[in-house]
Amino acid sequence: MLESAKKVVLVDDDLDILEAIQAMLEDEGYIVITTDRGEDIEEILRLEHPDLIVLDMLLSGKDGREIAKHLKSQESTRHIPILMLSAHPRAAKEAQGFAINGFLAKPFEMDELLAKVALYC
Amino acid sequence: MSEKKDLAAQSSHDAPAPHEKQDWEQHINDQLLFQANILQNVRDGIIVTDMQGTISYWNTGATQIFGYQPEEMLGKTPALLYPNVDQEQMATDLQHILAGNDFVNHWKGRTKNGQVVWVDIKTTPLYDGHGKVIGFIGVSRDATQNKLAQEQLQESENRFRILADTSPVLIWMADQSKECIYFNKMWLDFTGRTLEHEKGYGWAEGVHPDDYASCLEQYVAAFDQHLPFTMEYRLLRSDGIYRWILDTGSPRFAPDDTFLGYIGSCVDITERKEFETRKDEFVALLSHELKTPITSLKGFTQILQRRFKEHDDGQALQFLARMNKQLGKLSVLINDLLEISKMQRETLPLHYEDFDLKSLIQEIVENLQAPTLTHQIIFESSASVFVHADRDRIGQVLLNILNNAVKYSPQADKIVLHMTIDQQNVTVSVQDFGIGIAAPHQQSIFERFYRVPDPIEKTFPGLGIGLYISREIIQRHHGRIWVEGEKGEGSTFNFTLPLSKNGNAPFQDDRK
């Protein structure tokens, strides 16, 4: 299992959501690295090579949209799929303007999240 | 006519002379009487003066206008009748008449009982048999009614100008050719331009470039059909700032229904727009803040559901399923709140497509018809019916009506769904056998936040916006939504949609 375990980096500034999603994914056998600070993502990516980044759009501090834009502009990180999450009503529409790979509106059903994650991993 | 001719013939020198003196005198007397009668019976006032202006003749017409009897006026001067007319001017006018010119004027006179009378007057010299001027003949006609009508018109015009120029709204007027002919002071103050600049299509130069095309398009379209219109656009204010304007135009018609053009009024709605934007931002933020805890609650609940499934704890699973369902309801409520905020700003976007309404209904009925549903939904469909509409939004309306039908008929066990078409429209009807709606509430239930004020209905939860949203959606599709039925006897909710111009088989009456 260990060799084939997929790695997901999860960024959300709401600690409860962070923990809930982490538990969901870990129950499914994913390795999950979490952070509630968007600023930490580059440091994490220097050490880890995730199969997917699950990124909240409206982060306090460094905004999810800026992070996505930056990661997609970098040679070293461009290939990593990004699944964006948001509870903001206009987020789905706004997300279309970014070079992200998928979008999921909060709140979501666990099955929806798992299906999306499985799509990219 | 013939009388006049006879008179002319008889008074001429060629007239055959009577043979006897008595007959001749009689004839002259008859003639004089006849002429005097004519003068007396003319409706116009005839007043004759001598060279000094002393009145020597006054007919019945003059009495009718001024109220004085002849005996009251003979020997007096016309100055008594026209106290406001400058006497020196009158003397000058007489010189003018003596020079052989006709004198025509419009004088303000005064009747015997002091009332104002407006008189159209024509004065000519009176000659004796030798061509010498011996006085003046004044023919006067009462023009008071005309003058009053004219004054009223003037007054009405003045009233309009005062109203228009002191009103806090921007007012414009256009003629039949679509060109603007008038702007009130407020408009000119607002744009800082002159009437000459704004006239015609000059006003459109101040319209924001992004709004220009749609603004003119709406203006011209309404104009061509003589229909009232309202439109919003940004207009350049004198300080160089664009302000949002709500412009309401109404066609103008003459009493004989001739189209005269338009009159429009505009108000600055920039602050309202800004407030609406702030409110929408607030609601969006609020919903974000509300959804965030729901997300984690839902997440944890579903993780627990999965874990309890492994332990096979039936009751715990049931409780968790109910928690999850309640969280789902909360999400729906938050979405409703957002929807309503969006709808007020008319930003509800519709994504039109041609689709089969029958298959949409079938889909929704199948989804709703879970084993746990207490009601059976009966939908007997026939052929496909294509409509050009937003499929998701129409689905939302159907789901809303069906959910209501279930919710408000707790004692019943079925819901009947019909679809009928005519040449232009398809009508969808959803009949339930529940508590029904009393007639006075049948209109109001489609209004925002309306809840039937009845102790029984109050026990049903909800915000009272589902039907409002449904009505908005149907109306934006140029359809109609209404309810039939009586209290205690169930309700039938109906809505119509225009048929798609493509894809429908020739008209068949399904109601047979």
XYZ file of C-alpha atoms in Angstrom, chain B residues 22 24 112 118 149 155 202 206 209 225 231-232 234 243 277 312-313 361 397 401 409 428 439 473:
24
model
C -97.228 107.523 -50.463
C -92.470 105.736 -52.008
C -71.458 97.089 -16.866
C -61.911 90.446 -24.196
C -58.779 79.034 -23.205
C -51.165 78.726 -17.377
C -27.122 65.502 -28.167
C -23.342 61.883 -22.157
C -19.935 54.190 -23.931
C -44.109 50.697 -30.811
C -34.038 51.639 -18.611
C -30.905 52.067 -16.590
C -24.814 55.743 -16.771
C -23.983 58.346 -12.426
C -23.882 46.005 -4.305
C -22.766 -1.709 12.221
C -24.410 0.566 14.782
C -40.247 16.088 -15.519
C -39.461 25.389 -10.256
C -43.825 22.899 -6.582
C -50.622 17.377 1.892
C -47.649 22.001 -16.426
C -58.758 32.409 -2.367
C -38.066 32.236 -13.080
